[in-house]
XYZ file of C-alpha atoms in Angstrom:
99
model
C 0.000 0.000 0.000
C 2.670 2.263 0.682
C 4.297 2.176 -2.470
C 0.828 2.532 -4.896
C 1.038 6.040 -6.402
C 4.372 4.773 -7.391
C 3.233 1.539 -8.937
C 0.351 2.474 -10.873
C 3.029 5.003 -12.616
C 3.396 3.158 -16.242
C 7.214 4.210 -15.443
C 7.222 2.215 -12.624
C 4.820 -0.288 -12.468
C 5.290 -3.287 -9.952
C 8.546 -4.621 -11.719
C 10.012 -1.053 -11.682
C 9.065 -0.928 -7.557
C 10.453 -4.544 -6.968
C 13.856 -3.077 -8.365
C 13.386 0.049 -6.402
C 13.625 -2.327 -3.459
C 16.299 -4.378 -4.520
C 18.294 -1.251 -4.833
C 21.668 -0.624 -3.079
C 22.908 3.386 -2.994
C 25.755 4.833 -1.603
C 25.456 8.308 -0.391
C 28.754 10.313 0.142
C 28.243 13.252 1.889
C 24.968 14.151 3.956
C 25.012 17.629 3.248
C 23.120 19.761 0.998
C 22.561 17.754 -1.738
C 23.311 14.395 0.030
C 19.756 14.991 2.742
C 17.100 15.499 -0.103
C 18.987 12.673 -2.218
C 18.544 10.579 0.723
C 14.894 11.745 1.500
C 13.191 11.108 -2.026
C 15.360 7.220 -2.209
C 14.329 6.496 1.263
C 10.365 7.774 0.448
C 10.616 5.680 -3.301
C 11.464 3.060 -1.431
C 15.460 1.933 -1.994
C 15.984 -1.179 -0.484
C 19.225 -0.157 0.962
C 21.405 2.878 1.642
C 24.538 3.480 2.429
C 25.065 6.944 4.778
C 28.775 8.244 4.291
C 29.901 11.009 6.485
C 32.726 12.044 8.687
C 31.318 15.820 9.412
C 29.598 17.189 12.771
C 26.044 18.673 12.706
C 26.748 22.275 13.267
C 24.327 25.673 13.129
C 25.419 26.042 9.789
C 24.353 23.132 8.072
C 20.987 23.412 9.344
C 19.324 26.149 6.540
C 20.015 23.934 3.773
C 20.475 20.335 5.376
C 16.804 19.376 5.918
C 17.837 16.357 7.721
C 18.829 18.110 10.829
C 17.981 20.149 14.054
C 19.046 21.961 16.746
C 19.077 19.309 18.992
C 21.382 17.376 16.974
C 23.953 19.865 17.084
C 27.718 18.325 16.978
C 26.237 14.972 16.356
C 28.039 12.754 13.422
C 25.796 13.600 10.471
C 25.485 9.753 8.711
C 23.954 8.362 12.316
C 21.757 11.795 12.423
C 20.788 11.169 9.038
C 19.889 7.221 9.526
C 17.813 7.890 12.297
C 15.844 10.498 10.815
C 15.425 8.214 7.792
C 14.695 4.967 9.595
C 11.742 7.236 11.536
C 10.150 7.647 7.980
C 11.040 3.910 6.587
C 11.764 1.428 9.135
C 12.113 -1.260 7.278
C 15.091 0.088 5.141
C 17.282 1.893 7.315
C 19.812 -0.648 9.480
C 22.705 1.601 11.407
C 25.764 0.382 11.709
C 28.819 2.386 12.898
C 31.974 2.381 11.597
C 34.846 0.248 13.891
């Protein structure tokens, strides 16, 4: 159900959405480009997505990085950004921090 306004797309279809889910992405960099990339593939439904990002949320970021907020301030930005991303998808987003 979630995915319908996608399927019945002639685009997309039911074939198109299975390989929307079978997807594997690599964002690098969660900043302004990298948060609305990450948005729309996590909404479309992109089986799995890989977060790269060594940077700090800071006050900056936060105008034009819609991932973020204030009270993530000088938090790493890839666990920010999975978090806020599992919150909309669950059942895509699996964190895993580097070692």
């Amino acid at each position: 159900m979630r995915y319908d306004r996608q399927i019945i797309l002639p685009e997309v279809g039911e074939e198109g959405q299975k390989k929307l889910q079978e997807a594997k992405v690599l964002i690098v960099g969660m900043g302004g480009l990298g948060s609305p990339i990450a948005l729309y593939l996590t909404g479309a439904g992109v089986g799995c997505l890989g977060l790269v990002d060594d940077d700090l949320v800071s006050i900056t970021n936060l105008q034009r990085q819609v991932l973020y907020s204030e009270k993530e301030l000088g938090k790493p930005k890839a666990i920010c950004a999975a978090e806020r991303l599992s919150a909309l998808n669950l059942s895509l987003i699996h964190i895993s921090e580097p070692t």
